[in-house]
PDB file of C-alpha atoms and ligand atoms in Angstrom:
ATOM      1  CA  UNK A   1     105.922 -51.227 -37.717  1.00 50.00           C
ATOM      2  CA  UNK A   2     109.122 -49.842 -39.151  1.00 73.00           C
ATOM      3  CA  UNK A   3     107.504 -47.894 -41.988  1.00 92.00           C
ATOM      4  CA  UNK A   4     106.842 -44.190 -41.565  1.00 96.00           C
ATOM      5  CA  UNK A   5     104.173 -41.920 -42.874  1.00 97.00           C
ATOM      6  CA  UNK A   6     104.689 -38.526 -44.423  1.00 96.00           C
ATOM      7  CA  UNK A   7     103.442 -35.655 -42.300  1.00 96.00           C
ATOM      8  CA  UNK A   8     102.459 -33.651 -45.322  1.00 94.00           C
ATOM      9  CA  UNK A   9     100.682 -36.049 -47.652  1.00 94.00           C
ATOM     10  CA  UNK A  10     100.280 -39.179 -45.426  1.00 96.00           C
ATOM     11  CA  UNK A  11     102.088 -41.398 -47.898  1.00 96.00           C
ATOM     12  CA  UNK A  12     103.627 -44.441 -46.194  1.00 96.00           C
ATOM     13  CA  UNK A  13     107.299 -44.716 -46.978  1.00 94.00           C
ATOM     14  CA  UNK A  14     110.161 -46.927 -45.922  1.00 91.00           C
ATOM     15  CA  UNK A  15     112.926 -44.492 -46.971  1.00 90.00           C
ATOM     16  CA  UNK A  16     114.168 -41.287 -45.415  1.00 93.00           C
ATOM     17  CA  UNK A  17     112.092 -38.940 -47.614  1.00 95.00           C
ATOM     18  CA  UNK A  18     108.606 -39.089 -49.039  1.00 94.00           C
ATOM     19  CA  UNK A  19     108.517 -40.521 -52.566  1.00 88.00           C
ATOM     20  CA  UNK A  20     105.519 -38.354 -53.521  1.00 90.00           C
ATOM     21  CA  UNK A  21     106.122 -34.833 -52.148  1.00 93.00           C
ATOM     22  CA  UNK A  22     109.818 -35.119 -51.235  1.00 95.00           C
ATOM     23  CA  UNK A  23     109.194 -34.066 -47.597  1.00 96.00           C
ATOM     24  CA  UNK A  24     111.639 -35.474 -45.016  1.00 96.00           C
ATOM     25  CA  UNK A  25     109.091 -34.837 -42.238  1.00 97.00           C
ATOM     26  CA  UNK A  26     108.163 -38.432 -41.522  1.00 97.00           C
ATOM     27  CA  UNK A  27     106.445 -39.856 -38.513  1.00 97.00           C
ATOM     28  CA  UNK A  28     106.460 -43.381 -37.136  1.00 96.00           C
ATOM     29  CA  UNK A  29     103.385 -42.495 -35.041  1.00 96.00           C
ATOM     30  CA  UNK A  30     100.574 -43.032 -37.432  1.00 97.00           C
ATOM     31  CA  UNK A  31      97.427 -45.107 -37.650  1.00 97.00           C
ATOM     32  CA  UNK A  32      94.759 -46.236 -40.181  1.00 97.00           C
ATOM     33  CA  UNK A  33      96.523 -48.075 -43.019  1.00 96.00           C
ATOM     34  CA  UNK A  34      94.676 -47.455 -46.325  1.00 96.00           C
ATOM     35  CA  UNK A  35      95.575 -48.524 -49.889  1.00 96.00           C
ATOM     36  CA  UNK A  36      94.294 -46.119 -52.590  1.00 96.00           C
ATOM     37  CA  UNK A  37      94.011 -47.817 -55.985  1.00 97.00           C
ATOM     38  CA  UNK A  38      91.915 -45.308 -57.877  1.00 96.00           C
ATOM     39  CA  UNK A  39      92.346 -41.799 -56.461  1.00 95.00           C
ATOM     40  CA  UNK A  40      89.902 -40.166 -58.836  1.00 95.00           C
ATOM     41  CA  UNK A  41      87.054 -42.371 -57.488  1.00 95.00           C
ATOM     42  CA  UNK A  42      88.084 -42.555 -53.881  1.00 94.00           C
ATOM     43  CA  UNK A  43      86.473 -40.413 -51.210  1.00 94.00           C
ATOM     44  CA  UNK A  44      89.345 -41.158 -48.908  1.00 91.00           C
ATOM     45  CA  UNK A  45      91.787 -39.927 -51.520  1.00 94.00           C
ATOM     46  CA  UNK A  46      89.848 -36.710 -51.818  1.00 94.00           C
ATOM     47  CA  UNK A  47      89.764 -36.328 -48.046  1.00 92.00           C
ATOM     48  CA  UNK A  48      93.495 -36.817 -47.818  1.00 91.00           C
ATOM     49  CA  UNK A  49      94.099 -34.743 -50.940  1.00 90.00           C
ATOM     50  CA  UNK A  50      95.874 -37.616 -52.587  1.00 91.00           C
ATOM     51  CA  UNK A  51      96.114 -37.938 -56.372  1.00 92.00           C
ATOM     52  CA  UNK A  52      98.488 -40.845 -56.612  1.00 93.00           C
ATOM     53  CA  UNK A  53      97.727 -44.428 -55.961  1.00 95.00           C
ATOM     54  CA  UNK A  54      99.599 -46.117 -53.113  1.00 95.00           C
ATOM     55  CA  UNK A  55      99.656 -46.726 -49.404  1.00 96.00           C
ATOM     56  CA  UNK A  56      98.615 -44.036 -46.999  1.00 97.00           C
ATOM     57  CA  UNK A  57      97.950 -43.432 -43.313  1.00 97.00           C
ATOM     58  CA  UNK A  58      94.686 -41.982 -42.163  1.00 96.00           C
ATOM     59  CA  UNK A  59      96.187 -40.204 -39.174  1.00 96.00           C
ATOM     60  CA  UNK A  60      99.739 -38.969 -38.742  1.00 96.00           C
ATOM     61  CA  UNK A  61     100.766 -37.434 -35.505  1.00 95.00           C
TER      62      UNK A  61
HETATM   63 ZN1   ZN B 101     104.614 -36.686 -48.674  1.00 51.54          ZN
END
């Protein structure tokens, strides 16, 4: 898996900085791939404090 996950918001990104929060603190050691389609209705989105649809990691180390 070459994609990395943002340490701050858990967003999965293939670049060098997070597209959502702009953080460059990315980790390749993550698990639990989740796609959030409707953040306002998703319990996972609330748990991760996510308000944008997209791909996220459940755990980022
Ligand atoms: Zn982020």
